Tab-separated table of C-alpha atoms in Angstrom:
chain	number	residue	atom	x	y	z
A	1	MET	CA	-2.039	156.672	-39.943
A	2	MET	CA	1.375	156.228	-37.701
A	3	SER	CA	3.125	152.922	-37.304
A	4	PHE	CA	4.376	151.835	-33.960
A	5	ASP	CA	7.236	149.337	-33.136
A	6	LEU	CA	8.731	150.029	-29.952
A	7	SER	CA	10.775	146.738	-29.400
A	8	HIS	CA	14.455	148.536	-29.762
A	9	ALA	CA	13.289	152.039	-28.883
A	10	LYS	CA	15.717	154.548	-27.546
A	11	ILE	CA	14.051	155.882	-24.351
A	12	ALA	CA	13.772	159.274	-22.388
A	13	VAL	CA	12.958	159.084	-18.867
A	14	ILE	CA	11.970	162.268	-17.552
A	15	GLY	CA	12.046	162.976	-13.703
A	16	SER	CA	14.513	161.227	-11.525
A	17	GLY	CA	12.242	160.512	-8.336
A	18	THR	CA	11.749	156.935	-7.290
A	19	MET	CA	9.426	156.207	-10.150
A	20	GLY	CA	11.380	157.522	-12.688
A	21	ILE	CA	14.552	155.940	-11.530
A	22	GLY	CA	12.217	152.694	-11.332
A	23	ILE	CA	11.126	152.898	-14.805
A	24	ALA	CA	14.955	153.780	-16.084
A	25	GLN	CA	15.975	150.689	-14.376
A	26	LEU	CA	13.348	148.708	-16.205
A	27	ALA	CA	14.264	150.108	-19.325
A	28	ILE	CA	18.044	149.597	-19.452
A	29	ILE	CA	17.679	145.950	-17.760
A	30	ASN	CA	15.430	145.224	-21.059
A	31	GLY	CA	18.196	146.297	-23.370
A	32	HIS	CA	17.113	149.824	-24.390
A	33	ALA	CA	19.420	152.988	-24.551
A	34	THR	CA	17.852	155.173	-22.026
A	35	ILE	CA	18.650	158.792	-21.217
A	36	LEU	CA	17.500	160.161	-17.742
A	37	TYR	CA	16.484	164.076	-17.599
A	38	ASP	CA	15.666	165.707	-14.589
A	39	LEU	CA	15.659	170.088	-14.373
A	40	ASP	CA	18.363	169.175	-11.531
A	41	ARG	CA	21.075	167.475	-12.996
A	42	GLU	CA	22.686	166.863	-9.612
A	43	LYS	CA	19.910	164.846	-8.201
A	44	ALA	CA	19.890	162.736	-11.399
A	45	GLN	CA	23.240	161.683	-10.721
A	46	GLN	CA	22.532	161.051	-7.364
A	47	GLU	CA	19.869	158.757	-7.982
A	48	VAL	CA	22.050	157.155	-10.915
A	49	ASP	CA	24.582	156.380	-8.087
A	50	GLY	CA	21.662	155.148	-6.022
A	51	LEU	CA	20.707	152.692	-8.737
A	52	HIS	CA	24.063	151.299	-9.270
A	53	GLN	CA	23.794	150.475	-5.330
A	54	THR	CA	20.478	148.558	-6.033
A	55	PHE	CA	22.375	146.595	-8.802
A	56	ALA	CA	25.037	145.440	-6.166
A	57	LYS	CA	22.634	144.323	-3.786
A	58	LEU	CA	20.851	142.322	-6.688
A	59	VAL	CA	24.218	140.647	-7.742
A	60	GLU	CA	24.602	139.800	-4.005
A	61	LYS	CA	21.477	138.178	-3.657
A	62	GLY	CA	22.231	136.267	-6.935
A	63	ARG	CA	19.281	138.149	-8.996
A	64	ILE	CA	21.494	139.554	-11.660
A	65	THR	CA	25.012	138.667	-12.816
A	66	HIS	CA	27.638	141.607	-12.666
A	67	GLU	CA	28.066	141.278	-16.343
A	68	GLN	CA	24.413	142.085	-17.037
A	69	VAL	CA	24.608	144.991	-14.701
A	70	GLN	CA	27.814	146.320	-16.658
A	71	GLN	CA	25.908	145.985	-20.076
A	72	ALA	CA	22.707	147.729	-18.291
A	73	CYS	CA	24.636	150.791	-16.891
A	74	SER	CA	26.383	151.331	-20.034
A	75	ARG	CA	22.829	152.096	-21.620
A	76	LEU	CA	21.983	154.536	-19.556
A	77	SER	CA	23.008	158.693	-19.686
A	78	ILE	CA	22.041	161.689	-18.007
A	79	ALA	CA	20.883	164.438	-20.202
A	80	ASN	CA	22.703	167.836	-20.327
A	81	GLY	CA	19.505	169.676	-21.292
A	82	ILE	CA	16.082	168.721	-22.661
A	83	ASP	CA	17.657	168.992	-26.367
A	84	ASP	CA	19.585	165.831	-25.949
A	85	LEU	CA	16.127	164.021	-26.174
A	86	ALA	CA	15.482	164.907	-29.758
A	87	ASP	CA	16.307	161.526	-31.240
A	88	VAL	CA	14.659	159.390	-28.813
A	89	ASP	CA	11.519	156.848	-29.892
A	90	LEU	CA	9.671	156.825	-26.573
A	91	VAL	CA	9.469	159.506	-23.655
A	92	ILE	CA	8.098	158.326	-20.352
A	93	GLU	CA	7.359	161.289	-17.931
A	94	ALA	CA	7.387	160.760	-14.599
A	95	VAL	CA	6.901	164.406	-12.942
A	96	VAL	CA	4.695	166.126	-10.791
A	97	GLU	CA	0.959	165.446	-11.020
A	98	LYS	CA	0.011	168.816	-12.421
A	99	LEU	CA	-1.791	168.537	-15.674
A	100	GLU	CA	-0.055	171.917	-16.602
A	101	VAL	CA	3.150	170.673	-15.812
A	102	LYS	CA	2.645	167.572	-18.156
A	103	GLN	CA	1.122	169.690	-21.049
A	104	ALA	CA	4.096	172.156	-20.974
A	105	LEU	CA	6.757	169.436	-20.888
A	106	PHE	CA	5.254	167.599	-23.988
A	107	GLN	CA	4.620	170.972	-26.189
A	108	GLN	CA	8.061	171.512	-25.330
A	109	LEU	CA	9.478	168.281	-26.508
A	110	ALA	CA	6.774	168.159	-29.548
A	111	SER	CA	9.143	171.127	-31.099
A	112	ILE	CA	12.520	169.093	-30.267
A	113	CYS	CA	11.475	165.479	-31.116
A	114	SER	CA	10.309	163.745	-33.855
A	115	GLU	CA	6.610	163.570	-34.917
A	116	GLN	CA	7.154	159.828	-34.624
A	117	THR	CA	8.248	160.122	-31.145
A	118	VAL	CA	5.737	158.494	-28.694
A	119	PHE	CA	4.821	160.516	-25.173
A	120	ALA	CA	3.953	158.269	-22.319
A	121	THR	CA	2.626	159.845	-19.018
A	122	ASN	CA	3.141	157.837	-15.936
A	123	THR	CA	-0.008	159.917	-14.543
A	124	SER	CA	-2.125	158.083	-11.904
A	125	SER	CA	-4.964	160.412	-11.996
A	126	ILE	CA	-5.042	163.073	-14.453
A	127	SER	CA	-6.798	162.591	-17.894
A	128	VAL	CA	-4.667	161.395	-20.941
A	129	THR	CA	-7.178	163.049	-23.172
A	130	ALA	CA	-6.784	166.509	-21.387
A	131	ILE	CA	-3.030	165.900	-21.319
A	132	ALA	CA	-2.922	165.691	-25.127
A	133	ALA	CA	-4.825	168.214	-25.989
A	134	GLY	CA	-3.048	171.022	-27.572
A	135	ILE	CA	-0.094	169.252	-28.377
A	136	PRO	CA	0.961	168.329	-31.975
A	137	GLN	CA	0.071	164.792	-33.055
A	138	PRO	CA	-2.189	164.070	-29.965
A	139	GLU	CA	-2.811	160.605	-31.198
A	140	ARG	CA	0.926	159.951	-30.035
A	141	VAL	CA	0.340	160.607	-26.325
A	142	VAL	CA	-0.713	157.489	-23.861
A	143	GLY	CA	-0.669	156.681	-20.559
A	144	LEU	CA	1.912	154.409	-19.138
A	145	HIS	CA	1.019	154.135	-15.308
A	146	PHE	CA	3.374	151.942	-13.311
A	147	PHE	CA	2.947	151.148	-9.924
A	148	ASN	CA	5.394	151.805	-7.148
A	149	PRO	CA	8.096	150.509	-6.858
A	150	ALA	CA	7.862	149.956	-10.543
A	151	PRO	CA	10.927	147.292	-10.866
A	152	VAL	CA	8.498	145.144	-8.714
A	153	MET	CA	5.186	146.010	-9.063
A	154	LYS	CA	3.825	143.667	-12.095
A	155	LEU	CA	0.938	145.774	-13.344
A	156	VAL	CA	1.171	148.477	-15.663
A	157	GLU	CA	-1.909	150.575	-17.069
A	158	ILE	CA	-1.824	151.332	-20.642
A	159	VAL	CA	-4.187	154.188	-20.706
A	160	GLN	CA	-6.191	155.221	-24.287
A	161	GLY	CA	-6.843	159.072	-24.826
A	162	LEU	CA	-9.836	159.972	-27.030
A	163	LYS	CA	-7.252	160.504	-29.770
A	164	THR	CA	-4.576	157.525	-28.938
A	165	PRO	CA	-5.012	154.733	-31.528
A	166	VAL	CA	-5.441	151.118	-30.592
A	167	ALA	CA	-2.224	150.541	-32.371
A	168	LEU	CA	-0.056	152.794	-30.037
A	169	CYS	CA	-1.969	150.828	-27.001
A	170	GLN	CA	-0.972	147.275	-28.667
A	171	ALA	CA	2.395	148.293	-29.142
A	172	LEU	CA	2.933	149.379	-25.533
A	173	LYS	CA	1.529	146.157	-24.378
A	174	ALA	CA	3.785	144.122	-26.484
A	175	LEU	CA	6.670	146.072	-24.896
A	176	MET	CA	5.395	145.541	-21.464
A	177	LEU	CA	5.187	141.760	-21.992
A	178	VAL	CA	8.862	141.814	-23.320
A	179	TRP	CA	9.758	143.828	-19.678
A	180	LYS	CA	7.789	140.752	-18.130
A	181	LYS	CA	5.016	143.360	-16.952
A	182	ILE	CA	1.250	142.670	-16.895
A	183	PRO	CA	-0.229	145.160	-18.829
A	184	VAL	CA	-3.888	146.183	-18.944
A	185	LEU	CA	-5.742	148.351	-21.400
A	186	THR	CA	-8.044	151.101	-19.942
A	187	LYS	CA	-9.766	154.176	-21.860
A	188	SER	CA	-8.957	157.463	-20.097
A	189	THR	CA	-11.423	157.792	-17.189
A	190	PRO	CA	-11.121	159.215	-13.724
A	191	GLY	CA	-8.897	156.565	-11.564
A	192	PHE	CA	-8.253	154.508	-14.829
A	193	ILE	CA	-8.871	150.889	-13.442
A	194	VAL	CA	-7.356	150.508	-10.221
A	195	ASN	CA	-7.986	153.650	-8.281
A	196	ARG	CA	-11.534	153.730	-9.408
A	197	ILE	CA	-12.475	150.172	-8.603
A	198	ALA	CA	-10.724	150.246	-5.287
A	199	ARG	CA	-12.841	153.005	-3.980
A	200	PRO	CA	-15.419	150.780	-2.274
A	201	PHE	CA	-12.572	149.003	-0.322
A	202	TYR	CA	-11.840	152.195	1.982
A	203	ALA	CA	-15.050	153.654	1.495
A	204	GLU	CA	-17.152	150.788	3.165
A	205	ALA	CA	-14.560	150.246	5.673
A	206	PHE	CA	-14.691	153.968	6.679
A	207	ARG	CA	-18.442	153.798	6.612
A	208	ALA	CA	-18.579	150.729	9.234
A	209	LEU	CA	-16.277	153.199	11.561
A	210	GLN	CA	-18.440	156.173	10.943
A	211	GLU	CA	-21.398	153.709	11.929
A	212	GLN	CA	-19.519	152.588	14.927
A	213	VAL	CA	-19.962	148.907	14.024
A	214	THR	CA	-16.490	147.828	14.770
A	215	SER	CA	-13.319	149.150	15.501
A	216	TYR	CA	-10.442	149.829	13.139
A	217	ASP	CA	-8.110	147.083	14.399
A	218	GLN	CA	-11.039	144.467	14.315
A	219	LEU	CA	-12.182	145.491	10.988
A	220	ASP	CA	-8.460	145.144	9.413
A	221	TYR	CA	-8.501	141.603	10.833
A	222	ALA	CA	-11.833	140.708	9.634
A	223	LEU	CA	-10.492	142.110	5.970
A	224	LYS	CA	-7.343	139.928	6.223
A	225	GLN	CA	-8.438	137.005	8.032
A	226	CYS	CA	-12.015	136.572	6.323
A	227	GLY	CA	-11.221	138.252	3.053
A	228	GLY	CA	-8.049	136.978	2.315
A	229	PHE	CA	-6.759	140.639	1.640
A	230	ALA	CA	-2.867	141.258	2.407
A	231	MET	CA	-3.782	144.264	4.578
A	232	GLY	CA	-6.499	145.815	6.207
A	233	PRO	CA	-8.135	149.082	4.673
A	234	CYS	CA	-6.791	151.176	7.945
A	235	GLU	CA	-3.527	149.715	7.947
A	236	LEU	CA	-3.154	150.178	3.990
A	237	THR	CA	-4.158	153.774	4.620
A	238	ASP	CA	-1.582	154.386	7.223
A	239	LEU	CA	0.709	152.898	4.793
A	240	ILE	CA	0.047	154.848	1.381
A	241	GLY	CA	-0.518	158.006	3.743
A	242	GLN	CA	-3.929	159.109	4.991
A	243	ASP	CA	-3.431	162.576	3.111
A	244	VAL	CA	-2.492	160.945	0.003
A	245	ASN	CA	-5.694	158.507	0.099
A	246	PHE	CA	-7.910	161.026	0.733
A	247	SER	CA	-6.499	163.285	-1.809
A	248	VAL	CA	-6.997	160.642	-4.385
A	249	THR	CA	-10.622	159.787	-3.231
A	250	GLN	CA	-11.274	163.742	-3.533
A	251	SER	CA	-9.967	163.797	-7.024
A	252	VAL	CA	-11.816	161.076	-8.474
A	253	TYR	CA	-15.158	162.118	-6.660
A	254	GLU	CA	-14.896	165.579	-8.100
A	255	ALA	CA	-13.422	164.281	-11.605
A	256	PHE	CA	-17.029	162.015	-11.737
A	257	PHE	CA	-18.958	165.288	-10.849
A	258	TYR	CA	-19.500	164.325	-7.224
A	259	GLU	CA	-20.964	160.586	-7.769
A	260	PRO	CA	-22.179	159.692	-4.318
A	261	ARG	CA	-19.925	156.054	-5.109
A	262	TYR	CA	-16.870	158.138	-4.765
A	263	ARG	CA	-17.848	160.589	-1.660
A	264	PRO	CA	-14.807	160.632	0.851
A	265	SER	CA	-15.239	159.938	4.361
A	266	LEU	CA	-15.209	162.063	7.116
A	267	VAL	CA	-13.252	159.830	9.082
A	268	GLN	CA	-10.546	160.041	7.065
A	269	LYS	CA	-10.579	163.587	7.163
A	270	GLU	CA	-10.385	163.841	10.664
A	271	LEU	CA	-7.233	162.173	10.470
A	272	VAL	CA	-5.823	164.183	7.800
A	273	ASP	CA	-6.861	167.372	9.351
A	274	ALA	CA	-5.067	166.318	12.732
A	275	GLY	CA	-1.836	165.441	10.936
A	276	ALA	CA	-2.662	161.929	11.791
A	277	TRP	CA	-1.140	160.619	8.110
A	278	GLY	CA	-0.040	157.132	8.966
A	279	ARG	CA	3.287	155.553	9.239
A	280	LYS	CA	5.026	158.949	8.125
A	281	SER	CA	3.649	160.836	11.234
A	282	LYS	CA	3.855	158.003	13.335
A	283	GLN	CA	0.105	158.068	14.225
A	284	GLY	CA	-2.942	157.326	11.643
A	285	PHE	CA	-5.611	154.669	12.737
A	286	TYR	CA	-2.588	153.110	14.330
A	287	HIS	CA	0.255	154.370	16.632
A	288	TYR	CA	3.661	153.290	15.506
A	289	ASP	CA	7.102	152.888	17.249
A	290	ALA	CA	10.457	153.766	15.953
A	291	ARG	CA	10.712	150.928	14.060
A	292	ASN	CA	7.030	151.367	12.531
A	293	GLN	CA	5.613	148.691	14.667
A	294	TYR	CA	1.945	148.578	15.668
A	295	SER	CA	-0.421	146.865	17.629
A	296	THR	CA	-2.950	144.559	15.765
A	297	PHE	CA	-6.533	142.895	16.622
A	298	GLN	CA	-6.481	139.304	18.175
A	299	PRO	CA	-9.712	137.446	18.651
A	300	GLN	CA	-10.895	136.329	22.170
A	301	ALA	CA	-9.990	132.812	23.513
A	302	LEU	CA	-11.959	129.914	21.795
A	303	SER	CA	-15.309	129.442	24.023
A	304	THR	CA	-14.746	126.377	26.264
A	305	THR	CA	-18.554	125.696	27.064
A	306	PRO	CA	-19.704	122.181	25.849
A	307	PHE	CA	-21.763	122.370	22.815
A	308	GLN	CA	-25.318	120.768	23.566
A	309	ALA	CA	-27.564	121.984	21.103
A	310	GLN	CA	-29.890	120.799	18.327
A	311	ILE	CA	-28.962	121.070	14.751
A	312	GLN	CA	-31.195	121.275	11.823
A	313	VAL	CA	-30.126	122.560	8.365
A	314	LYS	CA	-32.465	124.072	5.836
A	315	GLY	CA	-31.644	124.648	2.393
A	316	THR	CA	-28.324	123.747	0.090
A	317	TRP	CA	-26.090	126.337	0.802
A	318	SER	CA	-24.658	126.016	-2.293
A	319	GLN	CA	-22.504	129.230	-2.085
A	320	LEU	CA	-20.713	127.488	0.886
A	321	PRO	CA	-19.724	123.778	0.478
A	322	GLU	CA	-16.522	124.317	2.372
A	323	LEU	CA	-18.085	125.540	5.354
A	324	PHE	CA	-20.448	122.367	5.397
A	325	THR	CA	-17.235	120.259	5.399
A	326	ARG	CA	-15.596	121.887	7.763
A	327	LEU	CA	-18.813	122.142	10.188
A	328	ALA	CA	-19.108	118.386	9.415
A	329	LEU	CA	-22.793	119.007	8.327
A	330	ASN	CA	-24.990	117.697	5.718
A	331	SER	CA	-26.796	120.344	3.316
A	332	GLY	CA	-30.395	120.075	3.752
A	333	THR	CA	-33.021	120.014	1.354
A	334	GLU	CA	-34.432	122.264	-1.164
A	335	HIS	CA	-35.750	125.363	0.797
A	336	GLU	CA	-36.374	128.792	-0.126
A	337	GLN	CA	-33.994	129.709	2.847
A	338	ASN	CA	-30.514	128.625	3.820
A	339	ILE	CA	-30.911	128.137	7.451
A	340	ILE	CA	-28.761	126.553	10.265
A	341	GLN	CA	-30.868	126.150	13.324
A	342	ILE	CA	-28.878	126.087	16.488
A	343	ASP	CA	-32.280	124.970	18.912
A	344	ASP	CA	-33.956	128.059	18.151
A	345	ILE	CA	-31.712	130.077	16.742
A	346	ASP	CA	-31.476	131.007	12.959
A	347	LEU	CA	-27.920	131.003	11.687
A	348	ARG	CA	-28.068	132.489	8.210
A	349	PHE	CA	-25.232	133.511	5.622
A	350	SER	CA	-25.882	137.212	4.700
A	351	GLN	CA	-27.294	138.460	1.656
A	352	GLY	CA	-27.329	142.233	2.485
A	353	GLU	CA	-30.373	142.075	5.202
A	354	SER	CA	-30.288	144.090	8.566
A	355	ALA	CA	-30.752	141.570	11.264
A	356	HIS	CA	-32.548	144.379	13.165
A	357	LEU	CA	-34.933	145.399	10.395
A	358	ASN	CA	-35.383	141.956	8.407
A	359	TYR	CA	-35.848	139.592	11.172
A	360	LEU	CA	-38.422	140.795	14.050
A	361	SER	CA	-39.824	137.481	15.223
A	362	ARG	CA	-37.233	134.736	15.298
A	363	LYS	CA	-33.754	134.748	17.023
A	364	THR	CA	-31.252	135.447	14.045
A	365	VAL	CA	-27.744	135.394	13.386
A	366	LEU	CA	-26.239	136.721	10.165
A	367	MET	CA	-22.768	135.568	8.963
A	368	ASP	CA	-20.217	136.997	6.922
A	369	TRP	CA	-18.604	135.455	4.001
A	370	HIS	CA	-14.962	133.886	4.057
A	371	HIS	CA	-12.629	133.411	1.199
A	372	ASP	CA	-11.658	129.932	2.833
A	373	PHE	CA	-13.868	128.331	5.085
A	374	ALA	CA	-11.820	125.424	5.057
A	375	GLN	CA	-8.861	127.272	6.523
A	376	ALA	CA	-10.840	129.956	8.602
A	377	GLN	CA	-9.854	130.800	11.847
A	378	ALA	CA	-12.591	133.202	12.487
A	379	VAL	CA	-16.246	134.384	11.632
A	380	VAL	CA	-17.795	137.799	11.573
A	381	LEU	CA	-21.382	137.589	13.035
A	382	SER	CA	-23.933	139.903	14.119
A	383	HIS	CA	-27.425	139.276	15.692
A	384	ASN	CA	-30.904	140.830	16.080
A	385	PRO	CA	-31.805	142.018	19.350
A	386	LEU	CA	-33.943	138.543	20.265
A	387	CYS	CA	-30.579	137.025	20.748
A	388	GLN	CA	-29.904	137.004	24.632
A	389	ALA	CA	-26.544	136.404	26.340
A	390	ASP	CA	-26.800	132.855	26.288
A	391	ASP	CA	-27.748	132.391	22.682
A	392	LEU	CA	-24.630	133.989	21.733
A	393	ALA	CA	-22.513	131.764	24.077
A	394	LYS	CA	-24.365	129.138	22.199
A	395	VAL	CA	-23.340	130.153	18.850
A	396	GLU	CA	-19.705	130.577	19.972
A	397	ALA	CA	-19.733	127.094	21.497
A	398	PHE	CA	-20.765	125.813	18.138
A	399	PHE	CA	-17.999	127.312	16.335
A	400	ALA	CA	-15.377	126.632	18.952
A	401	GLN	CA	-16.062	122.821	18.455
A	402	TYR	CA	-14.286	123.804	14.963
A	403	GLN	CA	-11.407	125.992	16.468
A	404	ILE	CA	-13.311	129.008	14.729
A	405	HIS	CA	-13.241	132.312	16.653
A	406	VAL	CA	-16.452	134.295	16.662
A	407	ILE	CA	-16.174	138.127	15.940
A	408	TRP	CA	-19.313	139.805	16.993
A	409	ILE	CA	-20.130	143.273	15.360
A	410	LYS	CA	-23.339	145.670	15.313
A	411	ASP	CA	-25.653	144.914	12.776
A	412	HIS	CA	-24.339	145.666	9.350
A	413	PRO	CA	-26.322	144.686	6.311
A	414	ALA	CA	-23.972	142.612	4.483
A	415	LEU	CA	-21.467	142.652	7.211
A	416	LEU	CA	-17.704	143.429	6.294
A	417	THR	CA	-16.424	141.339	3.933
A	418	LEU	CA	-19.354	140.198	1.753
A	419	ARG	CA	-20.186	143.934	1.789
A	420	THR	CA	-16.835	145.024	0.390
A	421	ILE	CA	-16.715	142.482	-2.036
A	422	VAL	CA	-19.947	143.104	-3.622
A	423	LEU	CA	-19.354	146.805	-4.012
A	424	LEU	CA	-15.835	146.180	-5.884
A	425	ILE	CA	-17.686	143.834	-8.184
A	426	ASN	CA	-20.578	146.704	-8.695
A	427	GLU	CA	-17.629	149.196	-9.428
A	428	ALA	CA	-16.039	146.483	-11.802
A	429	CYS	CA	-19.545	146.218	-13.619
A	430	GLU	CA	-19.965	150.187	-13.934
A	431	ALA	CA	-16.444	150.035	-15.401
A	432	SER	CA	-17.831	147.209	-18.341
A	433	LEU	CA	-20.765	149.091	-18.642
A	434	HIS	CA	-18.642	152.047	-19.530
A	435	GLY	CA	-16.493	150.008	-21.697
A	436	ILE	CA	-13.592	151.149	-19.991
A	437	ALA	CA	-11.697	147.896	-19.929
A	438	THR	CA	-12.095	143.924	-20.314
A	439	MET	CA	-13.552	141.598	-17.525
A	440	GLU	CA	-9.910	139.871	-17.899
A	441	ASP	CA	-8.117	143.106	-17.774
A	442	ILE	CA	-9.923	144.551	-14.662
A	443	ASP	CA	-9.277	141.241	-12.622
A	444	ASN	CA	-5.356	141.330	-13.678
A	445	ALA	CA	-5.432	144.949	-12.543
A	446	MET	CA	-7.038	144.458	-9.172
A	447	ARG	CA	-5.085	141.507	-8.522
A	448	TYR	CA	-1.157	142.881	-9.451
A	449	GLY	CA	-1.964	146.533	-8.683
A	450	VAL	CA	-3.410	146.521	-5.545
A	451	ASN	CA	-2.738	142.747	-4.813
A	452	TYR	CA	-5.955	141.642	-4.039
A	453	PRO	CA	-6.741	137.727	-3.659
A	454	LYS	CA	-9.061	137.858	-6.616
A	455	GLY	CA	-10.173	139.851	-9.159
A	456	PRO	CA	-13.912	141.569	-8.956
A	457	TYR	CA	-15.408	138.991	-11.829
A	458	GLN	CA	-13.840	135.968	-10.122
A	459	TRP	CA	-15.432	136.538	-6.772
A	460	MET	CA	-18.640	137.209	-8.862
A	461	MET	CA	-18.258	133.772	-10.109
A	462	GLN	CA	-17.604	132.227	-7.093
A	463	LEU	CA	-20.479	133.646	-4.961
A	464	GLY	CA	-23.002	133.787	-8.005
A	465	ALA	CA	-23.902	136.820	-9.871
A	466	ALA	CA	-27.547	136.410	-9.013
A	467	TYR	CA	-26.557	136.502	-5.291
A	468	VAL	CA	-24.424	139.743	-5.695
A	469	LEU	CA	-27.199	141.110	-7.218
A	470	GLN	CA	-29.940	140.427	-4.723
A	471	THR	CA	-26.998	141.449	-1.986
A	472	LEU	CA	-27.125	144.944	-3.680
A	473	ASN	CA	-30.634	145.283	-4.160
A	474	ASN	CA	-31.165	144.701	-0.188
A	475	LEU	CA	-28.601	146.965	0.653
A	476	TYR	CA	-30.184	149.509	-1.770
A	477	ALA	CA	-33.736	149.026	-0.448
A	478	ILE	CA	-32.096	149.665	3.233
A	479	TYR	CA	-30.075	152.721	2.581
A	480	GLY	CA	-31.993	154.143	-0.414
A	481	GLU	CA	-28.765	155.795	-1.566
A	482	GLU	CA	-27.429	155.558	-5.117
A	483	LYS	CA	-24.132	154.488	-4.299
A	484	TYR	CA	-25.911	150.946	-3.552
A	485	ARG	CA	-27.884	150.896	-6.655
A	486	ALA	CA	-27.067	147.383	-8.633
A	487	SER	CA	-25.197	148.443	-11.959
A	488	LEU	CA	-27.442	148.075	-15.255
A	489	TYR	CA	-24.441	145.485	-16.456
A	490	LEU	CA	-24.581	143.318	-13.353
A	491	LYS	CA	-28.384	143.226	-13.700
A	492	GLN	CA	-27.826	142.427	-17.887
A	493	TYR	CA	-25.493	139.874	-16.943
A	494	VAL	CA	-27.708	137.900	-14.342
A	495	ALA	CA	-30.741	138.350	-16.959
A	496	LYS	CA	-28.752	136.718	-19.450
A	497	GLN	CA	-27.694	133.952	-17.301
A	498	GLN	CA	-31.291	133.253	-16.107
A	499	SER	CA	-32.205	133.034	-19.871
A	500	LEU	CA	-29.488	130.376	-20.844
A	501	ALA	CA	-30.987	128.397	-18.035
A	502	LEU	CA	-34.216	128.608	-18.882
A	503	ASP	CA	-33.216	127.554	-22.360
A	504	ASP	CA	-31.423	124.620	-21.244
A	505	SER	CA	-34.337	123.426	-18.903
A	506	LYS	CA	-36.752	123.534	-22.007
A	507	ASP	CA	-34.270	121.389	-24.175
A	508	LEU	CA	-34.138	119.229	-21.704
A	509	THR	CA	-37.532	118.944	-21.066
A	510	ALA	CA	-38.210	118.222	-25.114
A	511	CYS	CA	-35.420	115.692	-25.072
A	512	ALA	CA	-37.697	114.155	-22.292
């Protein structure tokens, strides 16, 4: 049984690209003697020179002292050859994302380093189990996936291969905490946590575009304003690179044996085929000027039509108390459906229904979710064919009273934000079903790895698991596609909650 204490580890970082030099920076700042190795020693020297410039800027900003920089730089050396790594305790490789390259590297190191040396791979997509195969002492191979830029991004995914002991993962977790990172533990599975669970954020957005529900800039605005995301999916993939994001989606899709939930988008493939890769090509979804500036969506002006209509509230609207405070409405009495009636128009909070298919006899407007109705600047709505122009104007005037813009889109079950969030929740539940990571680690991974405003399970608690399940069931009923099938984990969670509520009800009855 190998024991692991990495608190004072001598570290080798292999690869002097942006990620490699960032990891080396973290190591030396946190007190580790570190050796940087690259096949191109001149490139490694250039990157170290660049690191000195980075440190100089940090000193100017007061984030680090000159003395701390001197001490850190004294810990860093450049290897003349791979044999210089013989006495290190921890190797962190950040080389090209190819299985055969990583395997060959670790096999070579296994003949040079001690049997106790830990081999950590910074891979973002390759199976750690596959990398470890064929390497002596495969139990010392582990994933240590930093996010770019490594010195800035808080999240680190610690990836357990089939033969990686929990003790090694815990030792790396302790080390990352000392480095002031937020480590999450995950099993070696395609995409690990972040690149797996994030797929619906892109997939559902591109599907809305393919179905011509909305425009790319309107979509981005909705996900930012209503969802609370830092960037919309079209902006974000333009920043990442459409080719890069498409490639990751393809690899996850193939690694899961063509599971429909991860199927790539024809909308994105069209951009990739055209060389419209985003900012780096000056054209993706958006067109970019020399300073990478681009035009974004702005909602139309608020309606100036005086609002004159009768309002009646049905149901308790328990999911949206902030909305009722904002609209100065009192929730209605217990009712099987939540409806705000504006004259003869039914305004409903979407639960995955289709305005066109599910409401045939009454004028119906479906409303998307908003992460903060108290501060909402806009709301996304769709309507069925019974609504005429004067009905839509009436709804716009209703929201305009409260300085809320209305964004109309075509009928789209669960609309934009709610649909994205319930699919993210469902993907998190699938990861939990397969024992990939804990709820807490999944939430932390998505908050700190891709800067989501909340983790999937935090959203689930806010919306209510039963509400999420019903929304997914409605989507599945409409589309009949496996990608909208509710996770067994979610179904079991809701059943357990309902069972506990029933037990509590029986206890209260018995007490009475």
